[in-house]
mmCIF file with all atom_site columns, N, CA and C in Angstrom:
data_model
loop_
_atom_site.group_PDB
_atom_site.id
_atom_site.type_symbol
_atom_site.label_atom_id
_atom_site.label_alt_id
_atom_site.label_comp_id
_atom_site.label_asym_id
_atom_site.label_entity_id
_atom_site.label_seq_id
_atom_site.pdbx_PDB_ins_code
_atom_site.Cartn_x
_atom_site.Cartn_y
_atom_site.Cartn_z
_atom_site.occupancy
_atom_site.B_iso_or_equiv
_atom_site.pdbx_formal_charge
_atom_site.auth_seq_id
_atom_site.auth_comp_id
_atom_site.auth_asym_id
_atom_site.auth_atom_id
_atom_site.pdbx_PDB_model_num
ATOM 1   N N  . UNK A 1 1  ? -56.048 29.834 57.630 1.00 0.00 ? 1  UNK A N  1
ATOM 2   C CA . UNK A 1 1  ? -56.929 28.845 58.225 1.00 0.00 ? 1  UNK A CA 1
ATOM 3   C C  . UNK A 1 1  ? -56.432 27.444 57.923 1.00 0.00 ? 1  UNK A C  1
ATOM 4   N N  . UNK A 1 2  ? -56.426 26.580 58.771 1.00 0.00 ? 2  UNK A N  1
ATOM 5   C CA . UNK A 1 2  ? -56.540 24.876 58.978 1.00 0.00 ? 2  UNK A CA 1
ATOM 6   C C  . UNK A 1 2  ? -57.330 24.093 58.041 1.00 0.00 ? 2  UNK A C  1
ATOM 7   N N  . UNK A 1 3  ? -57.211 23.835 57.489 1.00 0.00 ? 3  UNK A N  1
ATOM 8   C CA . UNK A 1 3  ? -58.319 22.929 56.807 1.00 0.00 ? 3  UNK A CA 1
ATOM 9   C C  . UNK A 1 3  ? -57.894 21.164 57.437 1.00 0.00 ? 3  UNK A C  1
ATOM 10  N N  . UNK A 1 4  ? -59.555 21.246 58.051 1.00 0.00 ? 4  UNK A N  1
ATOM 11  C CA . UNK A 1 4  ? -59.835 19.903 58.478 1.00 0.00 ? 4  UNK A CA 1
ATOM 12  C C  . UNK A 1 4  ? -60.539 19.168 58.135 1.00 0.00 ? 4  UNK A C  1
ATOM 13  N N  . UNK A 1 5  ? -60.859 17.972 58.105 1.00 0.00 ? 5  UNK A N  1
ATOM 14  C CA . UNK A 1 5  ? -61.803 17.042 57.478 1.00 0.00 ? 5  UNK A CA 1
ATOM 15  C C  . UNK A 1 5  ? -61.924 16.061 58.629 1.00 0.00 ? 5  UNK A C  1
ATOM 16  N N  . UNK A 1 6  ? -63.463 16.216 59.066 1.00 0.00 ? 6  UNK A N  1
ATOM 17  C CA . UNK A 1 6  ? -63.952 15.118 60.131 1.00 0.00 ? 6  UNK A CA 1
ATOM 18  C C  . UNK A 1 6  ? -64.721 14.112 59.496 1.00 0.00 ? 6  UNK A C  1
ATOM 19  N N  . UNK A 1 7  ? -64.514 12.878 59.969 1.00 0.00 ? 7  UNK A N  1
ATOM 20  C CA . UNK A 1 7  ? -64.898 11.684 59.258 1.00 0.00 ? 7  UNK A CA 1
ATOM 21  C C  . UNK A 1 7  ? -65.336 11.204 60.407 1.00 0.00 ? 7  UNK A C  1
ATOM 22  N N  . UNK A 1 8  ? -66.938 10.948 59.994 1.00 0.00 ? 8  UNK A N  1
ATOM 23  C CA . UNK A 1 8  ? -68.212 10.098 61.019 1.00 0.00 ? 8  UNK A CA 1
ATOM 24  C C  . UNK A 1 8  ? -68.213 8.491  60.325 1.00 0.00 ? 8  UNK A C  1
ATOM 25  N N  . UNK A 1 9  ? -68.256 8.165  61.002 1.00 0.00 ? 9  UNK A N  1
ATOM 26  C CA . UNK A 1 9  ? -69.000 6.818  60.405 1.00 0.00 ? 9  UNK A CA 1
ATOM 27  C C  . UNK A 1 9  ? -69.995 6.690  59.804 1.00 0.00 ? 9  UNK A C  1
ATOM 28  N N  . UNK A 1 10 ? -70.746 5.519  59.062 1.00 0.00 ? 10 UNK A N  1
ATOM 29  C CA . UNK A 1 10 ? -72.193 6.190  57.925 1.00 0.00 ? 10 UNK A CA 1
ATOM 30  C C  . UNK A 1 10 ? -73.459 5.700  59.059 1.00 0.00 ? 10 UNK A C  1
ATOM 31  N N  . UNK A 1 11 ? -73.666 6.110  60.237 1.00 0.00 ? 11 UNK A N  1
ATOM 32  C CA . UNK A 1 11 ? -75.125 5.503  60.654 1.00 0.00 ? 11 UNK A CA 1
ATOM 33  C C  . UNK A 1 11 ? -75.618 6.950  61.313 1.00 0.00 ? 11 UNK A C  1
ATOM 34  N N  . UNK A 1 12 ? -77.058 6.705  61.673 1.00 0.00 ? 12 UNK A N  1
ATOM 35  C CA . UNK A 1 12 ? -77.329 7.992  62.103 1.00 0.00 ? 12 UNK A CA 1
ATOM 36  C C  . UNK A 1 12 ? -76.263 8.982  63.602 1.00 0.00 ? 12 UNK A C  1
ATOM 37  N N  . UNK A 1 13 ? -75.958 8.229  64.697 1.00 0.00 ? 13 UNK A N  1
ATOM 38  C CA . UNK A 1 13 ? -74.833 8.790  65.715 1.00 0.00 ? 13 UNK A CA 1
ATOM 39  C C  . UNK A 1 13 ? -73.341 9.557  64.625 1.00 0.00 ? 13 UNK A C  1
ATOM 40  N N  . UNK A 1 14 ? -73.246 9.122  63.649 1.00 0.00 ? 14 UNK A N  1
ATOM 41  C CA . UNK A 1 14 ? -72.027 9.181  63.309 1.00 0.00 ? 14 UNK A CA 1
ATOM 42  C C  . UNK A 1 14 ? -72.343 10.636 62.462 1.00 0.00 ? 14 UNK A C  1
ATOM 43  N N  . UNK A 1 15 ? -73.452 10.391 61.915 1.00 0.00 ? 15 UNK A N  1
ATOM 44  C CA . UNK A 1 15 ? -73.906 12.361 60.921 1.00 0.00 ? 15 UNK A CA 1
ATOM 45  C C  . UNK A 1 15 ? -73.939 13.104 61.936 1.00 0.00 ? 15 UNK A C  1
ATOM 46  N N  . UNK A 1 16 ? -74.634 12.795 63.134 1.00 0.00 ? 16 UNK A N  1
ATOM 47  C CA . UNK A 1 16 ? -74.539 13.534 63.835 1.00 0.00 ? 16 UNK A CA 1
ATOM 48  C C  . UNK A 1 16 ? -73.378 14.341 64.923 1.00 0.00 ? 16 UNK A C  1
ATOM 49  N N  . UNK A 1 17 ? -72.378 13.300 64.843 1.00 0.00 ? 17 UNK A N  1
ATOM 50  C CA . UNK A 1 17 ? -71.276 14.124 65.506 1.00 0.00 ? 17 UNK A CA 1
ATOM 51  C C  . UNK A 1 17 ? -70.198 14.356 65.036 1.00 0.00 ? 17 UNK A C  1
ATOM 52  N N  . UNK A 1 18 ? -70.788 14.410 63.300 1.00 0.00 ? 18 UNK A N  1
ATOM 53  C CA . UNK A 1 18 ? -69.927 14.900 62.620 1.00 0.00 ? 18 UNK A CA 1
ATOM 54  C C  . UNK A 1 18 ? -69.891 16.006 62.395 1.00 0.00 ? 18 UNK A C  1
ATOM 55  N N  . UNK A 1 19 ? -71.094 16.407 62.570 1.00 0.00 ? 19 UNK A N  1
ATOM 56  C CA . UNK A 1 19 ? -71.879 17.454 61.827 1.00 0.00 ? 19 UNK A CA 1
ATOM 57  C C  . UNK A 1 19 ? -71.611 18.690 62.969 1.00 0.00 ? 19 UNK A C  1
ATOM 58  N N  . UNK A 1 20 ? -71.804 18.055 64.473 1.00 0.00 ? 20 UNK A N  1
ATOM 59  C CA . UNK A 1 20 ? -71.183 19.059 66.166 1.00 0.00 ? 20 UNK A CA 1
ATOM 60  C C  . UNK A 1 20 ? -70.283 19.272 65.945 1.00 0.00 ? 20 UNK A C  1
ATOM 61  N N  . UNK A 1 21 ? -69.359 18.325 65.534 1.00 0.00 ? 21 UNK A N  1
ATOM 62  C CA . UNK A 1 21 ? -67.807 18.796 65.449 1.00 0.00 ? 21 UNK A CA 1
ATOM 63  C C  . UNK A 1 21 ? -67.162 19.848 64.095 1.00 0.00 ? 21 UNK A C  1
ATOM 64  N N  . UNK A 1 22 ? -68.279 19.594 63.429 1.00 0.00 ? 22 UNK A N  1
ATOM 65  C CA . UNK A 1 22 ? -67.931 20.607 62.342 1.00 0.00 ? 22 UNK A CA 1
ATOM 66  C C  . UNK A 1 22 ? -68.106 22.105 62.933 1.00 0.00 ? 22 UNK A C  1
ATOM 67  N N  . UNK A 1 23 ? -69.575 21.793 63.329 1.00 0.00 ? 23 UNK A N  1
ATOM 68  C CA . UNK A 1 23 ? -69.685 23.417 63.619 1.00 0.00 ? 23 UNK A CA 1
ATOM 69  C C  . UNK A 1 23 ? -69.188 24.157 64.519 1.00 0.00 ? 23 UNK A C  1
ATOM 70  N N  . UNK A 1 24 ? -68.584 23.244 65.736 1.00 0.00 ? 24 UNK A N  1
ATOM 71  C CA . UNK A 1 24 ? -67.499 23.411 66.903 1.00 0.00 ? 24 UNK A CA 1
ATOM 72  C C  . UNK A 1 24 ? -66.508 24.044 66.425 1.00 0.00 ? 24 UNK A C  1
ATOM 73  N N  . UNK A 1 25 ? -65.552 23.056 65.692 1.00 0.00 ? 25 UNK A N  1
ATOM 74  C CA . UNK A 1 25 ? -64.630 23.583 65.030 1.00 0.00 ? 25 UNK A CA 1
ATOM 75  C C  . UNK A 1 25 ? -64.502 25.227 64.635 1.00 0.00 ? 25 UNK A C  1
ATOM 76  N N  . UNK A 1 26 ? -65.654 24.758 63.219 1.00 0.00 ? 26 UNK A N  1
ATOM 77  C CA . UNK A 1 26 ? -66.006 25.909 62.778 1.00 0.00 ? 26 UNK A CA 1
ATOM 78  C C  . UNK A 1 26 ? -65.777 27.312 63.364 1.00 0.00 ? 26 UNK A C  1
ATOM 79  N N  . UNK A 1 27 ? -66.901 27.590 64.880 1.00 0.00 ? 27 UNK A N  1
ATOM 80  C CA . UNK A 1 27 ? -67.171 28.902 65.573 1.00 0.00 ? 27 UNK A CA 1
ATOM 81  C C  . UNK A 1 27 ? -65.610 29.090 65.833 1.00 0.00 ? 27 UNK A C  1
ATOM 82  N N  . UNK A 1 28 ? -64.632 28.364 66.331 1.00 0.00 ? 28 UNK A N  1
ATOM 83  C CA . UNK A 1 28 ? -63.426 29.097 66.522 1.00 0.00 ? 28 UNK A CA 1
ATOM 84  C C  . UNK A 1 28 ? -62.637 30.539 65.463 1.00 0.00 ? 28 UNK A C  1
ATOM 85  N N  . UNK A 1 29 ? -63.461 30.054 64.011 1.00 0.00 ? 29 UNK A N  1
ATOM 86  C CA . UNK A 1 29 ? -62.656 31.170 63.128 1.00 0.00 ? 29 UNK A CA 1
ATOM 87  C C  . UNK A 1 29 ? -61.376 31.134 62.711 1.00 0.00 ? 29 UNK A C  1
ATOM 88  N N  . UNK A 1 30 ? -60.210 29.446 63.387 1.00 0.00 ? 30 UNK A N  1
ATOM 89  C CA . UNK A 1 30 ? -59.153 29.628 63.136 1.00 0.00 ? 30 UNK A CA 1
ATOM 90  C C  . UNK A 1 30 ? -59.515 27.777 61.794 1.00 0.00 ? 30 UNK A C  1
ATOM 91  N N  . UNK A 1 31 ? -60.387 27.423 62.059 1.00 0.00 ? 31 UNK A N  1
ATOM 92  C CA . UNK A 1 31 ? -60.301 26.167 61.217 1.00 0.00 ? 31 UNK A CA 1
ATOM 93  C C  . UNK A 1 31 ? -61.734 26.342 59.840 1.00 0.00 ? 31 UNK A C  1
ATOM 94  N N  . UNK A 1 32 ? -60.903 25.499 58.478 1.00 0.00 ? 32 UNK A N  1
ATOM 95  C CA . UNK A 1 32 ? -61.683 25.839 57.625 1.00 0.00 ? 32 UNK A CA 1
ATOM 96  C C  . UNK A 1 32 ? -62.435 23.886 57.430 1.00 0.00 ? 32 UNK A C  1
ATOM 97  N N  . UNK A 1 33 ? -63.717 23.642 58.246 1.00 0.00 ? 33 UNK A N  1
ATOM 98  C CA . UNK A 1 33 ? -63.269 22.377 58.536 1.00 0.00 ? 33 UNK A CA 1
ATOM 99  C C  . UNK A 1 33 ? -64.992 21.912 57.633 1.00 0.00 ? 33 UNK A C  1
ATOM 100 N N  . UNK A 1 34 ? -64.670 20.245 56.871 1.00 0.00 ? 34 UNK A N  1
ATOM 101 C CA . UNK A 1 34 ? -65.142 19.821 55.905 1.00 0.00 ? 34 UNK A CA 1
ATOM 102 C C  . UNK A 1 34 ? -66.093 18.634 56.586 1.00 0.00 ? 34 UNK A C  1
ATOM 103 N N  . UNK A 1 35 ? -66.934 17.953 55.992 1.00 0.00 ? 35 UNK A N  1
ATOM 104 C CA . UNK A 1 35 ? -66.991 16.406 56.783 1.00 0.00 ? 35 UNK A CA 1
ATOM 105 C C  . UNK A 1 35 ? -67.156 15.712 55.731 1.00 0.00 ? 35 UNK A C  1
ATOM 106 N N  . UNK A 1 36 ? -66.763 14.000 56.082 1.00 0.00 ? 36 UNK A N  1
ATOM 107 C CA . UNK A 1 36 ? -66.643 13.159 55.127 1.00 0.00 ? 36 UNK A CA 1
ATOM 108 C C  . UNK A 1 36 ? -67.635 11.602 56.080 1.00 0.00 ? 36 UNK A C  1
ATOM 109 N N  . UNK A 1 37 ? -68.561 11.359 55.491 1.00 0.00 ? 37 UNK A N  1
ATOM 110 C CA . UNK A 1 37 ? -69.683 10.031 55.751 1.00 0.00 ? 37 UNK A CA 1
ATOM 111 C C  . UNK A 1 37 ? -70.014 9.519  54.863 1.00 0.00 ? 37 UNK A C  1
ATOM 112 N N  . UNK A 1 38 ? -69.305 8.400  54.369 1.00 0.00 ? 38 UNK A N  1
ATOM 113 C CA . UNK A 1 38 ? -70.080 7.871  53.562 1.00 0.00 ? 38 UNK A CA 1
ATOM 114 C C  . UNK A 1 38 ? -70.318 6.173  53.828 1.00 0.00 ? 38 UNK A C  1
ATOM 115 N N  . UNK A 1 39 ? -71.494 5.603  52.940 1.00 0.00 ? 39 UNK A N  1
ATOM 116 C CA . UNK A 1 39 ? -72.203 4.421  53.175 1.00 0.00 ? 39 UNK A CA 1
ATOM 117 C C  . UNK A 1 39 ? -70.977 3.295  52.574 1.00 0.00 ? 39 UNK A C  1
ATOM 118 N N  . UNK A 1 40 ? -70.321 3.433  52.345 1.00 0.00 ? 40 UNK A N  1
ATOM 119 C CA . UNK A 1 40 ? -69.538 2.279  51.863 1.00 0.00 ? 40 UNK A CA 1
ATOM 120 C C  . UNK A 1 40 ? -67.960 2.491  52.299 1.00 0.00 ? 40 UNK A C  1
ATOM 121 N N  . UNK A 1 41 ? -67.142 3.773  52.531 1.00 0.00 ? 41 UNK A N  1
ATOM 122 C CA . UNK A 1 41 ? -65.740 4.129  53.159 1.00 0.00 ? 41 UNK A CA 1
ATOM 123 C C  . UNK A 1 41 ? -66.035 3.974  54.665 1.00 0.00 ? 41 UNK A C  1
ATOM 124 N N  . UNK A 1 42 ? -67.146 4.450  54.832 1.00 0.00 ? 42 UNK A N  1
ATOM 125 C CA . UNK A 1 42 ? -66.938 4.705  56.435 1.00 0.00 ? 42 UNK A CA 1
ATOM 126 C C  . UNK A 1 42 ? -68.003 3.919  57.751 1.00 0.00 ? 42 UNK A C  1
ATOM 127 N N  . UNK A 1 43 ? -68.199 2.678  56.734 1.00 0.00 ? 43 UNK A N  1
ATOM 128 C CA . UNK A 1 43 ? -69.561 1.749  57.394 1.00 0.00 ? 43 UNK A CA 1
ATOM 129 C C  . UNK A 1 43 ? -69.031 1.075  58.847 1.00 0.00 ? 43 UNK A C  1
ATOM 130 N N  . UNK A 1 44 ? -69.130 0.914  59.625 1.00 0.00 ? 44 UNK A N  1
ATOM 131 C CA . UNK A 1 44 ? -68.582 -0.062 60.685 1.00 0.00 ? 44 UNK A CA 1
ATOM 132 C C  . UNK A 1 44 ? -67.887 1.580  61.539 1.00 0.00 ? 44 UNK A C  1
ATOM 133 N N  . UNK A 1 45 ? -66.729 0.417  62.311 1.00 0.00 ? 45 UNK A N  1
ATOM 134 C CA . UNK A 1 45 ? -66.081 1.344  63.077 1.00 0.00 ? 45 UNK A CA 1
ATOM 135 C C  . UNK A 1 45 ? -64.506 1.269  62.877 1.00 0.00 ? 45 UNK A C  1
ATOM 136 N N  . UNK A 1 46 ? -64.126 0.926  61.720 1.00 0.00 ? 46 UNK A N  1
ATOM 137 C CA . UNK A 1 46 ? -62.623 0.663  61.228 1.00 0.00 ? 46 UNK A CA 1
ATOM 138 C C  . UNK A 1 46 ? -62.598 1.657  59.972 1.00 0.00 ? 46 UNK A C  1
ATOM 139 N N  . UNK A 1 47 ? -63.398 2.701  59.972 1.00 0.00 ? 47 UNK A N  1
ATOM 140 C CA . UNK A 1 47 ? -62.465 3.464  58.575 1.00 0.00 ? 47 UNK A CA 1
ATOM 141 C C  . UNK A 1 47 ? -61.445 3.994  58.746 1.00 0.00 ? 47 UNK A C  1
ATOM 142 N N  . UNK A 1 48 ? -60.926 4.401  59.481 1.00 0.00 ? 48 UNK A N  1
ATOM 143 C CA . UNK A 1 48 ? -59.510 4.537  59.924 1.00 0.00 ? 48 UNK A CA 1
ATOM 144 C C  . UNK A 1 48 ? -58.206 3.815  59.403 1.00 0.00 ? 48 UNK A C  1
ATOM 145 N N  . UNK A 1 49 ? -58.532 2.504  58.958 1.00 0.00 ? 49 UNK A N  1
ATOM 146 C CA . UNK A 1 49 ? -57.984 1.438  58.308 1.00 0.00 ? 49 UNK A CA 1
ATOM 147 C C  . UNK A 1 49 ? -57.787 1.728  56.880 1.00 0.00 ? 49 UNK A C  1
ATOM 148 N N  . UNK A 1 50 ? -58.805 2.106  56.400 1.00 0.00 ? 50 UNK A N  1
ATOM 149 C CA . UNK A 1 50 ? -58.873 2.740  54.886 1.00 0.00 ? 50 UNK A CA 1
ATOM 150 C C  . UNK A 1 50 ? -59.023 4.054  54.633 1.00 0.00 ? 50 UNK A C  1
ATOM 151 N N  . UNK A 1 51 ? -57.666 4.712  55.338 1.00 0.00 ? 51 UNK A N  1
ATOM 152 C CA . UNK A 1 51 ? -57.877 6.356  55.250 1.00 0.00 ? 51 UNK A CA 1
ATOM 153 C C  . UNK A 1 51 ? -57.643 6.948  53.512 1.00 0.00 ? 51 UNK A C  1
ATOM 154 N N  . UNK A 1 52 ? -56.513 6.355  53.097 1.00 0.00 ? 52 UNK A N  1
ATOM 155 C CA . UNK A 1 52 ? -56.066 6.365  52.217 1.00 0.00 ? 52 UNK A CA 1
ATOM 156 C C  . UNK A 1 52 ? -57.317 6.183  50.813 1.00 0.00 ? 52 UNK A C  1
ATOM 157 N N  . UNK A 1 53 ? -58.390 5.894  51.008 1.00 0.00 ? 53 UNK A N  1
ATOM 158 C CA . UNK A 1 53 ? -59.335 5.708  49.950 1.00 0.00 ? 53 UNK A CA 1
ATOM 159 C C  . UNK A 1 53 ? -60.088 7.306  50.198 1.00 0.00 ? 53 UNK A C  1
ATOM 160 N N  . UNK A 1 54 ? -60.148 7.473  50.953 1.00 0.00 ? 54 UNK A N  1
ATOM 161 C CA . UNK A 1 54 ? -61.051 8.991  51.533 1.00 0.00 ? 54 UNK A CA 1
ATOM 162 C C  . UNK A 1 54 ? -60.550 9.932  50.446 1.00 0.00 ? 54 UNK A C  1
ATOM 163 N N  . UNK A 1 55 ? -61.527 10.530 49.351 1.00 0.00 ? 55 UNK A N  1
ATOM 164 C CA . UNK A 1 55 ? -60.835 11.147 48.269 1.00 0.00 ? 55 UNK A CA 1
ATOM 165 C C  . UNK A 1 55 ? -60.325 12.535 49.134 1.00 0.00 ? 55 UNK A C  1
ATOM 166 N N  . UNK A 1 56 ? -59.335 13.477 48.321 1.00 0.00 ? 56 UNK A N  1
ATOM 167 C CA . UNK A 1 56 ? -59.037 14.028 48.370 1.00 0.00 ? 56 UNK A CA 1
ATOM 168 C C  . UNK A 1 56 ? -58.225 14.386 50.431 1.00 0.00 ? 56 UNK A C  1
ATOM 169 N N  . UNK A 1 57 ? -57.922 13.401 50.739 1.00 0.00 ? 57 UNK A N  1
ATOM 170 C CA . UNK A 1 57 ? -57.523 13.344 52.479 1.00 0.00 ? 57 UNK A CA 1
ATOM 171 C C  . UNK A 1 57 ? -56.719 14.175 52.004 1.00 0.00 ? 57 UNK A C  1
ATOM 172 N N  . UNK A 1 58 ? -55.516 13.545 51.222 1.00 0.00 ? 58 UNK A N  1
ATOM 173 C CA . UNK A 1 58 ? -54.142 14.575 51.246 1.00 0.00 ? 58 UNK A CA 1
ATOM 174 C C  . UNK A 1 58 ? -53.792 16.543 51.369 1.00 0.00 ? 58 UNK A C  1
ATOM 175 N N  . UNK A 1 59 ? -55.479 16.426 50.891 1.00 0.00 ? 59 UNK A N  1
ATOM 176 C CA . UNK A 1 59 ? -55.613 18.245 51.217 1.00 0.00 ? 59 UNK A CA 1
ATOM 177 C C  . UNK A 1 59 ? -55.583 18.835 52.453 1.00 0.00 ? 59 UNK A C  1
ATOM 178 N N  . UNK A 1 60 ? -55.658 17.784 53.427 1.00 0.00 ? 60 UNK A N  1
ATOM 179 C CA . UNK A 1 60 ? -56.395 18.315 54.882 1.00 0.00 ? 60 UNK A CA 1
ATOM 180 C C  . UNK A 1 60 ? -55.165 18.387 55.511 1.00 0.00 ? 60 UNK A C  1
ATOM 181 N N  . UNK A 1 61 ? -55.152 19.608 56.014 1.00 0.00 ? 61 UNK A N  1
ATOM 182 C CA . UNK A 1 61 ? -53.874 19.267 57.013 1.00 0.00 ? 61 UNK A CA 1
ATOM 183 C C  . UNK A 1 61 ? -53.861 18.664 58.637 1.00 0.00 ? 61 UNK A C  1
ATOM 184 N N  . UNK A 1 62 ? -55.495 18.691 58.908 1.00 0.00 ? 62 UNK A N  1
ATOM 185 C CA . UNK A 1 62 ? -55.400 18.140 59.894 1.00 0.00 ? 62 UNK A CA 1
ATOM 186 C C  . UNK A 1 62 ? -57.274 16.722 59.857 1.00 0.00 ? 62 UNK A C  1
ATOM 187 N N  . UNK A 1 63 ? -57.141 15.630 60.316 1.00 0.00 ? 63 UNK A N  1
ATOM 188 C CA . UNK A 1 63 ? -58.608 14.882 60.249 1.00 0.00 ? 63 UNK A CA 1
ATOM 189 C C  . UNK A 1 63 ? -58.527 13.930 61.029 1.00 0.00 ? 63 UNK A C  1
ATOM 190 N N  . UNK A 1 64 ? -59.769 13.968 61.498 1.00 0.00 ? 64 UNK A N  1
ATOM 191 C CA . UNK A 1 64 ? -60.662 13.762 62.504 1.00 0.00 ? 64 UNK A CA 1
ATOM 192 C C  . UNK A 1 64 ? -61.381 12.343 62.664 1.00 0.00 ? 64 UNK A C  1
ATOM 193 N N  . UNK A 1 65 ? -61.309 11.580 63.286 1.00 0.00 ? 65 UNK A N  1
ATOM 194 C CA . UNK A 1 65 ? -62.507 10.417 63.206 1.00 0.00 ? 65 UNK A CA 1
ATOM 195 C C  . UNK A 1 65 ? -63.075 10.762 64.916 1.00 0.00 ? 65 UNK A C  1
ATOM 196 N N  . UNK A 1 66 ? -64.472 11.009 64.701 1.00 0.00 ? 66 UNK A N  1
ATOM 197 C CA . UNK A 1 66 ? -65.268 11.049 65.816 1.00 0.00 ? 66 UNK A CA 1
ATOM 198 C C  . UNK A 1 66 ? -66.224 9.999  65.264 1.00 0.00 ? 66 UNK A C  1
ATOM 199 N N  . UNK A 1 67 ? -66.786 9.560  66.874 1.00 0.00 ? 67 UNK A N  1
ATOM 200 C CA . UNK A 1 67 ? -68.074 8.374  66.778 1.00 0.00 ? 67 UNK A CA 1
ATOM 201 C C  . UNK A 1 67 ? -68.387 9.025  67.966 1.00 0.00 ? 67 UNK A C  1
ATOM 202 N N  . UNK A 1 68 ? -70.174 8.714  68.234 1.00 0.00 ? 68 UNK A N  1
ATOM 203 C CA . UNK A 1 68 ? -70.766 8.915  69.423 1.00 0.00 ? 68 UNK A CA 1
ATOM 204 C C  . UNK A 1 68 ? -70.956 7.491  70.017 1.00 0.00 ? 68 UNK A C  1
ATOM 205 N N  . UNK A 1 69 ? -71.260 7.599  71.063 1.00 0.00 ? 69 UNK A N  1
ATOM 206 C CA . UNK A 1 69 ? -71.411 6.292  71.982 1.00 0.00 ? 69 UNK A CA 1
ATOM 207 C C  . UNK A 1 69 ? -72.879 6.792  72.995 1.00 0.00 ? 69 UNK A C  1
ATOM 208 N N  . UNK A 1 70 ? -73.806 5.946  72.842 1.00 0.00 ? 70 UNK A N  1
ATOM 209 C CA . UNK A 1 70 ? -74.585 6.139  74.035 1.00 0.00 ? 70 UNK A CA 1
ATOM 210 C C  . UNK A 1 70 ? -74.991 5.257  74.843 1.00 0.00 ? 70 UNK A C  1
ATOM 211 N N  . UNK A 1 71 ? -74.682 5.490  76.216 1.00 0.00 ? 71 UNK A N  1
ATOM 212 C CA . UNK A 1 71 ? -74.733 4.675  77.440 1.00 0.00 ? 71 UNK A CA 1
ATOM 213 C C  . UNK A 1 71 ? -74.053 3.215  77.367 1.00 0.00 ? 71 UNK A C  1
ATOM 214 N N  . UNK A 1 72 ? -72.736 3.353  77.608 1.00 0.00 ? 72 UNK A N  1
ATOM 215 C CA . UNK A 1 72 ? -71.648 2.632  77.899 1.00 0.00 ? 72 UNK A CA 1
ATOM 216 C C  . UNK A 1 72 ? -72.173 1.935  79.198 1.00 0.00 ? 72 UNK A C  1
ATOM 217 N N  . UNK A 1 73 ? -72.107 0.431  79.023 1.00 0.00 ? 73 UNK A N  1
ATOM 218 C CA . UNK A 1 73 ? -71.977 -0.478 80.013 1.00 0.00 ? 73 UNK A CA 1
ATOM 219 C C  . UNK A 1 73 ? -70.522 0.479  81.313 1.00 0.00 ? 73 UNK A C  1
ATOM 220 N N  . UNK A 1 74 ? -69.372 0.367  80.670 1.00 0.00 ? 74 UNK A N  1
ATOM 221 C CA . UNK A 1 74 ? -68.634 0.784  81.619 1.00 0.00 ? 74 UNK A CA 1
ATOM 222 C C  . UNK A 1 74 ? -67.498 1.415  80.335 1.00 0.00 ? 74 UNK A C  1
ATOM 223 N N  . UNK A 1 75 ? -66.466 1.985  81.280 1.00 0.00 ? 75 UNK A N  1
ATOM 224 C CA . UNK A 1 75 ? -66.048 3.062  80.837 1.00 0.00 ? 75 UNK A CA 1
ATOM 225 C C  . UNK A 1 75 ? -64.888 2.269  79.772 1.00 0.00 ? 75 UNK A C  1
ATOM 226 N N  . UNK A 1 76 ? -64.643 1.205  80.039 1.00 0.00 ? 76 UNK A N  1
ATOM 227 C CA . UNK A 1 76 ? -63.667 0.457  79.569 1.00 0.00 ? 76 UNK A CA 1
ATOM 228 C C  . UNK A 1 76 ? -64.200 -0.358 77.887 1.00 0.00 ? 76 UNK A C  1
ATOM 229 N N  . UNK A 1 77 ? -65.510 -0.312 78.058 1.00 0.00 ? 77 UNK A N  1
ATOM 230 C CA . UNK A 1 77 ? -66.610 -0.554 76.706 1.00 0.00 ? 77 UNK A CA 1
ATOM 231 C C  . UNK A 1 77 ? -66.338 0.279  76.060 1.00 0.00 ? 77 UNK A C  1
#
């Protein structure tokens, strides 16, 4: 198995599609997959910038940054 680590952002949209994508993942049976939200690494929409603080990243062989978006002005927003 894969071990993945999906990283939400810390507001309520962000637990939440962290949490879909976990269990998405998950049902496949081929990924062993983790999530990472927290209030101070992953506040805003730049943790990506500070991957390298995310304890233990180096275990994952594969990770994830999902955010939800609801109702986009346009597609380019």
């Amino acid at each position: 198995m894969s071990k993945v680590l999906v990283v939400g952002h810390s507001d309520a949209d962000g637990h939440v599609i962290a949490e879909q994508t976990r269990r998405n993942l998950s049902r496949t049976g081929i990924f062993d997959v983790s999530t990472f939200v927290d209030a101070k690494l992953t506040q805003g929409h730049r943790s990506w910038l500070t991957v390298e603080e995310i304890p233990a990243i180096d275990s994952f062989e594969l990770v994830v940054f999902v955010d939800l978006m609801f109702s986009p002005v346009s597609f380019a927003e």
